[in-house]
Structures are given as C-alpha cells and as structure tokens.
Amino acid sequence: MGMTPQPLLELRDLTTVFPTRRGLVRAVDGLSFQLHEGEKLGIVGESGSGKSVTLLSILRLVPHPGQIVSGEVRFRDGNLLTKSAREMRQIRGRDMAMIFQDPMTTLNPAFLVGEQVRESLRTHGIVPRSNSPFSRLFDRRRKAAEYQCVWEAMADVGIPVPRQSARRYPHQFSGGMQQRALTAIALACEPHVLLADEPTTALDVTIQAQILALLDKINQEHGTAIVLVTHNLAVVAEFCQSIIVMYAGQLMEKGTTDQVIQDPMHPYTRGLLRCLPRIDARREKISPIPGLVPDLADLPPGCPFSPRCDVAMPECSQLEAIPLRELPDGRLVRCLLH
Ligand SMILES: Nc1ncnc2c1ncn2[C@@H]1O[C@H](COP(=O)(O)OP(=O)(O)OP(=O)(O)O)[C@@H](O)[C@H]1O
Ligand SMILES: [Mg+2]
C-alpha cells in the first residue's frame, strides 16, 4: 500500500442538533468521513436520516434553530467551523458549491433564469461586476459579453436554446430544466467540491441519467469531487466509487461501491438493497424494511435500527452506543454482528 493522500474534505465527529418541543434531535450524530480529490462519494439512507443536514453542516448553512454542536469540518488544513462568516462566503463561492434538494426553493421565482445564472457568474468573478464609470456603449458591450458567458454556462449543462431559455422565469422551466439551471449556478465558480442533494429525485429516468452523466463529465474534466446524496441505492451504485449508509444521523456502513452493493455487512444496508427492484431476476420479491423510520426525538438505546432489525440480539439495545468497527478490507460497520 502506498501513502494515503491527504483528504480534500474531512468530517470529524460532526454533530448537528435541532431543539424540538419533544426534545433534542441529533440530526447528524458523530459523523466522520473523508472525501478525496476527484472522488465520487454517495450518501444513502431513508428520509430523515440526516443526509441533507450533513451537507448543510459542511457549508455552515444549517437552518435555525439547528446548530452544529461538536466536531470539525477539515478543508485544506483548516476547520470550516472556526472560519468567519466572510471566509465561509468565500469558500462557498470559490471552493464548494451545493445543489439543493428542491430547485424551486433555490431559484428565485421573480427573476429570469439567465439573470440568476449571470448573478452567480458575477459573484464568482467569472464576469466583471458592473461598477465601471465607462460609457453606456461600453456597458452594453460588457452586458453582451456577460450574456455570452451565461449562454455558454447554460449550454454546458444541456439547456437547449440557451438564448431563449435565459429569458424565461423558473416556473416556465420543467423540473429537469430547473435542475440544470441550478447545476449551472452551482458550477459557475468551478468548485473543487460539489455537494449534490437529491439532484435527480424529482426527475424521470431519462433526465435523471442525463443529469448524472453531466455530473460525471464535470468530475472527469475538472476533477471536481462530488458528494451525491440520494435515497436511491441504484443511483449511487451506478455513479459513486464509495458509499456511506446513514441511519438516524449515524454512519452505519461505509465501503467501496462494490463492497457495499455486492456484500453488504449491515442489516440496514441489506434491507435497503432488498427494496431495490431487480430487472434481471424475474420473480424476486421486493421486500420493504419493516417498521417505520425512527423518531429522532425518542431513539431506543444502543443501535437505533435494532427495533426494525431481523437479526437483532438483546445486546443491541443494551449498550450505550454501538462502536464503529473497521474490517480488515477497510470498510466500516456499526453493528455488533461484525
Ligand atoms: N428545520 C428543521 N427543524 C427541525 N428539525 C429538523 C429540521 N431539518 C431537519 N430536521 C431534523 O433532522 C433530521 C434529518 O433531516 P434531513 O433533512 O437531513 O433528512 P434527509 O436524510 O435529507 O431526508 P430526505 O431523504 O427526506 O431528504 C430530520 O429527521 C428532522 O428530525
Ligand atoms: Mg434531504
């Protein structure tokens, strides 16, 4: 084995909580993982497992009243959790970008799509800001040059007829086109890390494949590291090199895509895989995981998955917390069976 390269991004024991009327919810609970240059990492888990809050915590965009209470987010030798608000704004603009889960909450319905792409390009210095004291003629020329950049950025993400599309409002776009516009805005700064939260969930399968192909292209051409969040294991299996499985804010299993998909170790991962329809097997049954997604304000002791686990042992719900184990092949599993 050679030397392990420095990770580009590393979470160390990150915990983010939400105070609720029913008690403190640990949306992200002691999460640690590394992301390397050019890596494509998937995070999967059922609804409410803490995937979005993880990404929002990395960028320090956790909505009120949520709070990061412990841990570190290491990025290039610094801890993002101790940076000033100004430094964070720079990092968000320059180094890391996020595609949010719901396009319409990110796109401003009141502005033309082209204007929003232009604003993003401007913020990131790709096109000059309009504060020059020069003549109207010069202004007009600069605006034309800016729009040239906007159309190119839109064409890059596969928005057809960019000149006309730029003059539409977000609601005049289909879901797939909104997702593309968001991607164009996120990529305007040519980030080193792209955090993509369910970028394809609302889309039909052909558009989904196109968006994934687009992210793949960006990863290959620019070496952009990508964290892809989805509840769809089939999507991560196709797209990612490594997979993190989350449950109740905790990392339950991490490994390479082959390890996790071919030979899942955690009963929860096995359960998620059994939910996948298989095109190759003719009559295999799809069996959902029994029980409900847990109530984070009222978790059982020990393993949060134990009430739904078909191989749970008495010890699983007795211990304080189940330790994360590293197996000889390098993967991580939080389960007493291993
Ligand atoms: N604004 C909020 N106020 C209170 N609690 C919140 C808030 N946002 C998230 N949470 C809590 O954090 C938990 C994790 O939420 P998160 O959005 O990260 O889930 P997710 O894995 O992204 O789910 P989904 O697949 O549905 O997007 C939720 O179950 C909820 O209890
Ligand atoms: Mg989410």
XYZ file of C-alpha atoms and ligand atoms in Angstrom:
370
model
C 0.000 0.000 0.000
C 1.254 3.455 -0.908
C 0.823 6.570 1.144
C -2.776 7.622 1.561
C -3.163 11.084 0.036
C -4.468 13.899 2.225
C -8.225 14.092 2.049
C -9.687 17.195 0.458
C -12.538 17.316 2.944
C -12.817 15.518 6.247
C -15.627 15.428 8.779
C -14.548 14.518 12.287
C -17.195 13.506 14.766
C -19.650 16.094 13.495
C -22.862 16.533 15.469
C -25.728 18.822 14.480
C -28.831 19.115 16.630
C -32.305 20.634 16.406
C -34.093 21.576 19.598
C -37.726 20.492 19.251
C -40.683 20.574 21.602
C -40.264 16.846 22.101
C -36.560 17.042 22.887
C -33.183 17.475 21.267
C -32.901 15.820 17.868
C -29.439 14.733 16.777
C -29.915 15.056 13.027
C -26.209 14.312 12.468
C -24.693 12.238 15.241
C -20.912 11.927 15.485
C -20.344 11.621 11.754
C -16.814 11.167 10.383
C -15.742 10.592 6.804
C -13.174 11.679 4.245
C -13.545 12.873 0.687
C -10.541 12.777 -1.627
C -9.679 14.845 -4.682
C -11.821 13.759 -7.631
C -13.755 11.205 -5.592
C -17.437 10.477 -6.103
C -18.971 9.587 -2.766
C -22.603 8.633 -2.250
C -24.629 9.098 0.920
C -27.780 6.983 1.167
C -30.410 6.440 3.808
C -34.136 6.715 4.273
C -35.946 10.015 4.669
C -34.898 11.843 7.823
C -31.576 10.007 8.239
C -29.623 13.283 8.183
C -28.296 13.412 4.637
C -29.314 16.988 3.859
C -28.317 18.271 7.289
C -24.867 16.718 6.748
C -24.346 18.702 3.549
C -25.783 21.883 5.067
C -23.459 21.453 8.071
C -20.402 21.229 5.816
C -21.264 24.615 4.322
C -22.474 26.010 7.657
C -25.947 26.589 6.235
C -27.914 24.662 8.868
C -31.277 26.449 9.207
C -32.321 27.973 12.523
C -32.814 26.606 15.205
C -30.391 23.856 14.156
C -26.860 24.056 15.473
C -23.555 22.307 14.946
C -22.555 21.410 18.499
C -19.333 19.473 18.071
C -16.786 18.111 15.655
C -14.715 19.509 12.844
C -15.082 20.029 9.120
C -11.499 19.980 7.847
C -10.936 21.510 4.434
C -7.405 22.164 3.195
C -5.760 22.150 6.631
C -8.386 24.439 8.176
C -11.524 23.797 10.218
C -14.528 25.363 8.499
C -16.361 25.538 11.815
C -13.949 28.189 13.098
C -13.935 30.369 9.971
C -15.530 33.795 9.951
C -18.791 34.367 8.098
C -16.845 36.251 5.445
C -14.360 33.429 4.934
C -17.245 30.977 4.681
C -18.883 33.068 1.967
C -15.650 32.977 0.006
C -15.301 29.228 0.439
C -18.905 28.680 -0.672
C -18.329 30.793 -3.722
C -14.889 29.587 -4.662
C -14.255 26.084 -3.383
C -17.505 24.341 -2.658
C -20.929 24.526 -4.176
C -24.196 22.850 -3.388
C -27.128 21.768 -5.484
C -30.069 21.934 -3.089
C -32.777 19.338 -2.789
C -35.639 21.489 -4.016
C -34.886 23.556 -7.138
C -37.749 25.988 -6.587
C -36.534 26.988 -3.134
C -33.168 27.948 -4.601
C -34.254 29.546 -7.857
C -35.854 32.916 -7.291
C -39.284 32.849 -8.993
C -39.193 36.611 -9.561
C -36.072 36.722 -11.746
C -35.285 35.444 -15.206
C -33.199 32.281 -15.181
C -30.480 33.951 -17.255
C -30.233 36.779 -14.707
C -29.734 34.258 -11.919
C -27.006 32.452 -13.809
C -25.402 35.825 -14.577
C -25.549 36.817 -10.912
C -23.794 33.605 -9.955
C -21.102 34.121 -12.593
C -20.627 37.669 -11.323
C -20.425 36.694 -7.675
C -17.667 34.319 -8.599
C -15.815 36.851 -10.676
C -16.275 34.938 -13.915
C -17.744 38.079 -15.441
C -16.830 41.565 -14.211
C -19.101 43.468 -11.837
C -20.896 46.484 -13.258
C -19.304 49.326 -11.307
C -17.184 50.847 -14.021
C -17.510 54.561 -14.778
C -17.357 53.991 -18.531
C -19.817 54.944 -21.196
C -23.178 53.380 -21.969
C -21.689 51.886 -25.096
C -19.088 50.095 -23.036
C -21.835 48.932 -20.664
C -23.794 47.473 -23.499
C -20.758 45.648 -24.816
C -19.960 44.278 -21.422
C -23.507 43.107 -20.978
C -23.299 41.278 -24.294
C -20.067 39.644 -23.165
C -21.679 38.648 -19.874
C -24.606 37.108 -21.672
C -22.241 35.186 -23.898
C -20.875 33.605 -20.668
C -24.400 32.942 -19.394
C -25.417 31.177 -22.605
C -22.264 29.091 -22.544
C -22.837 28.097 -18.910
C -26.402 27.111 -19.767
C -25.371 25.197 -22.874
C -22.734 23.356 -20.799
C -25.429 21.831 -18.617
C -27.545 20.873 -21.597
C -30.193 23.580 -21.566
C -31.395 23.798 -25.158
C -31.635 27.137 -26.991
C -29.913 28.995 -24.136
C -30.606 32.445 -25.613
C -34.337 31.951 -25.316
C -34.228 29.871 -22.155
C -32.273 32.623 -20.397
C -35.270 34.925 -20.887
C -37.692 32.599 -19.100
C -38.763 32.513 -15.476
C -38.088 29.411 -13.364
C -41.750 28.353 -13.388
C -41.604 28.247 -17.172
C -38.936 25.549 -16.880
C -39.665 21.836 -16.465
C -38.314 20.103 -13.346
C -35.370 18.750 -15.326
C -34.547 22.166 -16.755
C -34.789 23.769 -13.300
C -32.330 21.164 -12.043
C -29.999 22.012 -14.917
C -30.253 25.725 -14.199
C -29.379 25.016 -10.570
C -26.433 22.944 -11.695
C -25.237 25.779 -13.944
C -25.464 28.193 -10.999
C -23.623 25.793 -8.668
C -20.879 25.143 -11.199
C -20.323 28.802 -12.047
C -17.460 29.028 -9.558
C -15.782 25.832 -10.830
C -15.806 24.326 -7.336
C -13.395 21.671 -6.078
C -16.205 20.066 -4.130
C -19.780 19.760 -5.315
C -22.416 18.751 -2.785
C -25.428 17.458 -4.702
C -28.563 16.822 -2.659
C -31.008 14.542 -4.462
C -30.262 16.198 -7.788
C -32.323 13.678 -9.719
C -35.099 12.507 -7.447
C -37.906 14.572 -8.913
C -36.944 13.690 -12.457
C -37.934 10.915 -14.809
C -35.318 8.264 -15.531
C -34.012 9.619 -18.824
C -33.487 13.134 -17.440
C -32.019 11.562 -14.298
C -29.469 9.739 -16.423
C -28.629 12.956 -18.269
C -28.007 14.897 -15.062
C -25.804 12.094 -13.723
C -23.881 11.982 -16.995
C -23.397 15.720 -16.676
C -22.025 15.411 -13.141
C -19.754 12.606 -14.333
C -18.411 14.816 -17.103
C -17.703 17.637 -14.641
C -15.948 15.183 -12.348
C -13.781 13.869 -15.162
C -12.976 17.140 -16.878
C -12.355 19.284 -13.811
C -11.525 16.679 -11.161
C -14.398 18.004 -9.067
C -15.028 15.828 -6.016
C -18.726 15.082 -5.665
C -20.841 14.087 -2.688
C -24.086 12.709 -4.071
C -26.955 12.418 -1.627
C -29.911 10.260 -2.561
C -32.216 7.661 -1.091
C -31.807 5.696 -4.306
C -29.163 2.976 -3.932
C -29.373 2.122 -7.626
C -28.231 5.650 -8.478
C -25.212 5.607 -6.160
C -24.288 2.095 -7.271
C -24.054 3.398 -10.808
C -22.373 6.712 -10.085
C -20.200 6.539 -6.965
C -16.899 4.923 -6.048
C -17.738 4.715 -2.376
C -20.903 4.708 -0.327
C -21.911 5.853 3.133
C -25.110 4.426 4.586
C -26.747 6.650 7.215
C -29.457 5.903 9.733
C -30.730 8.262 12.423
C -27.838 10.648 11.827
C -25.191 7.942 12.214
C -22.855 6.292 9.771
C -23.909 2.635 9.725
C -21.647 1.363 6.959
C -19.032 2.732 4.605
C -17.130 0.988 1.869
C -16.373 0.952 -1.811
C -19.431 0.667 -4.028
C -18.574 -2.959 -4.804
C -18.219 -3.854 -1.136
C -21.451 -2.224 -0.090
C -23.578 -3.373 -3.019
C -22.163 -6.881 -3.578
C -21.596 -7.798 0.038
C -23.446 -5.502 2.421
C -22.474 -6.021 6.062
C -25.040 -4.010 7.975
C -28.576 -5.431 8.274
C -29.895 -1.976 7.427
C -27.895 -1.866 4.182
C -29.176 -5.357 3.351
C -32.696 -4.120 3.985
C -32.200 -1.142 1.671
C -30.865 -3.439 -1.043
C -33.833 -5.781 -0.720
C -36.054 -2.796 -1.519
C -34.435 -2.446 -4.934
C -36.361 -3.860 -7.866
C -34.132 -6.124 -9.934
C -34.558 -6.132 -13.659
C -32.501 -9.300 -14.122
C -34.319 -11.513 -11.611
C -37.702 -12.483 -12.971
C -39.740 -13.089 -9.893
C -37.753 -11.889 -6.936
C -39.894 -10.126 -4.398
C -39.264 -6.581 -3.330
C -39.499 -6.517 0.419
C -39.622 -3.240 2.281
C -37.836 -2.879 5.614
C -40.463 -3.490 8.286
C -41.319 -0.738 10.724
C -41.118 2.999 10.436
C -38.297 5.469 10.096
C -37.295 6.231 13.687
C -38.464 9.183 15.750
C -35.202 11.038 16.331
C -36.531 12.671 19.484
C -37.159 9.269 21.018
C -34.477 6.799 19.906
C -34.039 3.403 21.563
C -30.800 2.788 23.488
C -27.941 1.151 21.591
C -28.444 0.648 17.884
C -31.161 2.932 16.510
C -32.013 0.294 13.889
C -32.462 -2.549 16.381
C -36.290 -2.302 16.636
C -36.553 -2.986 12.892
C -33.632 -5.383 12.590
C -34.391 -9.036 11.829
C -31.126 -10.258 13.366
C -31.058 -8.020 16.441
C -29.717 -9.525 19.662
C -30.540 -8.407 23.213
C -27.142 -6.640 23.457
C -28.047 -4.397 20.521
C -30.467 -2.390 22.628
C -28.497 -2.516 25.872
C -25.232 -0.802 25.091
C -24.865 2.935 25.256
C -23.830 3.239 21.641
C -22.622 0.733 19.083
C -18.986 1.367 18.133
C -17.954 1.759 14.511
C -15.601 -1.075 13.539
C -13.070 -1.143 10.749
C -12.900 -4.519 8.999
C -9.681 -5.936 7.502
C -10.811 -4.943 3.993
C -11.046 -1.307 5.089
C -14.752 -0.903 5.332
C -16.557 0.500 8.343
C -19.573 -1.119 10.002
C -21.535 -0.111 13.073
C -23.060 -3.457 14.064
C -22.389 -5.939 16.867
C -22.551 -8.827 14.381
C -19.193 -7.721 12.980
N -35.568 22.738 10.047
C -35.617 21.692 10.893
N -36.202 21.794 12.112
C -36.263 20.747 12.962
N -35.727 19.547 12.681
C -35.134 19.372 11.500
C -35.039 20.425 10.535
N -34.393 19.971 9.451
C -34.094 18.681 9.736
N -34.533 18.325 10.953
C -34.364 17.017 11.602
O -33.202 16.423 11.081
C -33.490 15.129 10.585
C -32.672 14.886 9.354
O -33.165 15.702 8.299
P -32.562 15.688 6.840
O -33.248 16.773 6.107
O -31.091 15.737 6.909
O -33.012 14.260 6.311
P -32.691 13.613 4.888
O -31.893 12.377 5.141
O -32.131 14.631 3.995
O -34.153 13.155 4.419
P -34.847 13.226 2.946
O -34.423 11.970 2.244
O -36.299 13.220 3.246
O -34.396 14.463 2.273
C -34.976 15.098 10.341
O -35.487 13.824 10.615
C -35.505 16.098 11.346
O -35.802 15.423 12.564
Mg -32.788 15.590 2.326
